[in-house]
Amino acid sequence: MKLLEALNWRYATKRMTGEKLDDDTVNKIIEAARLAPTSAGLQPVHLFVISNPEVKKQIQPIAFNQPQIVESSHLIVFTSWATIPDKKVDEVYNYTNSERGISNEKTADTVEGLKQLFSTFSEEEQYHHTAKQAHISFGMAIAAAAELGVDATPMEGFSKEGIDEFLKLKEKGLRSVVLLALGKRQIEEDWLFPLKKVRQPKEDFITEIK
């Protein structure tokens, strides 16, 4: 399978060349993230796609000065809803129903059930739920990048409070989740490149119940 070959090719690139990716390639990766499945179809995820070099320089110290931040072509900040208010659930289902040409009555029970469910969550539990959806989108983007031959570095080493403040996420009802640097590997400077890709053995990874 092409996807498996691509996933074997990819690794968490530690140094990048700074080479710019073309817009079409980046848009395909973003589209894969947008098409990711989410719980109840709420899509509580928002991406900040940053290619401005000056902005990336300002973000670098917030991300522990990791070089991929400024050496990347694009830095994607995956964010998710800070909470799940009733209004947002209504907005999503109203839009979806409109696009599908069905009445809101058909999804009324589902919408009410979701509102009741999320009302039992604390605000932090609501964020953790939406952040999980962002991680699904994140994984799809990584896989799409690999298929396109684009290096992608997943990054959780950053100050979430710092990114939230820098991007003014609180005012937008969002919180940061994870970063993804996109670009081209600089193999001469990357200590990880020559090392064998290692994952736990298959027999330790799965339990078959037939």
CSV table of N, CA and C in Angstrom, one decimal, residues 3 28-37 78 133-147 180:
chain,number,residue,atom,x,y,z
A,3,LEU,N,0.2,4.1,1.2
A,3,LEU,CA,0.1,4.8,2.5
A,3,LEU,C,1.1,4.2,3.5
A,28,LYS,N,-3.7,20.5,0.1
A,28,LYS,CA,-4.1,19.1,0.1
A,28,LYS,C,-4.0,18.5,1.5
A,29,ILE,N,-2.9,18.9,2.2
A,29,ILE,CA,-2.7,18.5,3.6
A,29,ILE,C,-3.8,19.1,4.5
A,30,ILE,N,-4.1,20.3,4.3
A,30,ILE,CA,-5.1,21.0,5.1
A,30,ILE,C,-6.5,20.4,4.8
A,31,GLU,N,-6.7,20.0,3.6
A,31,GLU,CA,-8.0,19.4,3.2
A,31,GLU,C,-8.2,18.0,3.9
A,32,ALA,N,-7.1,17.3,4.0
A,32,ALA,CA,-7.1,16.0,4.7
A,32,ALA,C,-7.5,16.2,6.1
A,33,ALA,N,-6.9,17.2,6.7
A,33,ALA,CA,-7.3,17.6,8.1
A,33,ALA,C,-8.7,17.9,8.3
A,34,ARG,N,-9.2,18.7,7.3
A,34,ARG,CA,-10.6,19.2,7.3
A,34,ARG,C,-11.6,18.0,7.2
A,35,LEU,N,-11.2,17.0,6.4
A,35,LEU,CA,-12.1,15.9,6.1
A,35,LEU,C,-12.1,14.8,7.2
A,36,ALA,N,-11.3,15.0,8.2
A,36,ALA,CA,-11.2,14.0,9.3
A,36,ALA,C,-12.5,13.8,10.0
A,37,PRO,N,-12.7,12.6,10.5
A,37,PRO,CA,-14.0,12.4,11.3
A,37,PRO,C,-13.8,13.0,12.6
A,78,PHE,N,-2.9,23.5,15.5
A,78,PHE,CA,-4.2,22.9,15.7
A,78,PHE,C,-4.8,23.4,17.0
A,133,GLN,N,-10.6,15.4,19.2
A,133,GLN,CA,-11.0,15.5,17.8
A,133,GLN,C,-9.9,16.2,17.0
A,134,ALA,N,-9.2,17.2,17.6
A,134,ALA,CA,-8.1,17.9,16.9
A,134,ALA,C,-7.0,16.9,16.6
A,135,HIS,N,-6.7,16.0,17.5
A,135,HIS,CA,-5.7,15.0,17.3
A,135,HIS,C,-6.0,14.1,16.1
A,136,ILE,N,-7.3,13.8,15.9
A,136,ILE,CA,-7.7,12.9,14.8
A,136,ILE,C,-7.3,13.7,13.5
A,137,SER,N,-7.7,15.0,13.4
A,137,SER,CA,-7.4,15.8,12.3
A,137,SER,C,-5.9,15.9,12.1
A,138,PHE,N,-5.2,16.0,13.1
A,138,PHE,CA,-3.7,16.1,13.1
A,138,PHE,C,-3.1,14.9,12.5
A,139,GLY,N,-3.6,13.7,12.9
A,139,GLY,CA,-3.1,12.5,12.3
A,139,GLY,C,-3.4,12.3,10.9
A,140,MET,N,-4.5,12.8,10.4
A,140,MET,CA,-4.8,12.7,9.0
A,140,MET,C,-3.9,13.6,8.2
A,141,ALA,N,-3.6,14.8,8.8
A,141,ALA,CA,-2.7,15.7,8.1
A,141,ALA,C,-1.3,15.1,8.0
A,142,ILE,N,-0.8,14.4,9.0
A,142,ILE,CA,0.5,13.8,9.0
A,142,ILE,C,0.5,12.7,7.9
A,143,ALA,N,-0.5,11.9,7.8
A,143,ALA,CA,-0.6,10.8,6.8
A,143,ALA,C,-0.6,11.4,5.4
A,144,ALA,N,-1.4,12.5,5.2
A,144,ALA,CA,-1.5,13.1,3.9
A,144,ALA,C,-0.1,13.7,3.5
A,145,ALA,N,0.6,14.3,4.5
A,145,ALA,CA,1.9,14.9,4.2
A,145,ALA,C,2.8,13.8,3.7
A,146,ALA,N,2.8,12.7,4.4
A,146,ALA,CA,3.7,11.6,4.1
A,146,ALA,C,3.4,11.1,2.6
A,147,GLU,N,2.2,10.9,2.3
A,147,GLU,CA,1.8,10.5,0.9
A,147,GLU,C,2.3,11.5,-0.1
A,180,LEU,N,2.2,21.4,14.1
A,180,LEU,CA,2.7,20.6,13.0
A,180,LEU,C,3.5,21.4,12.1
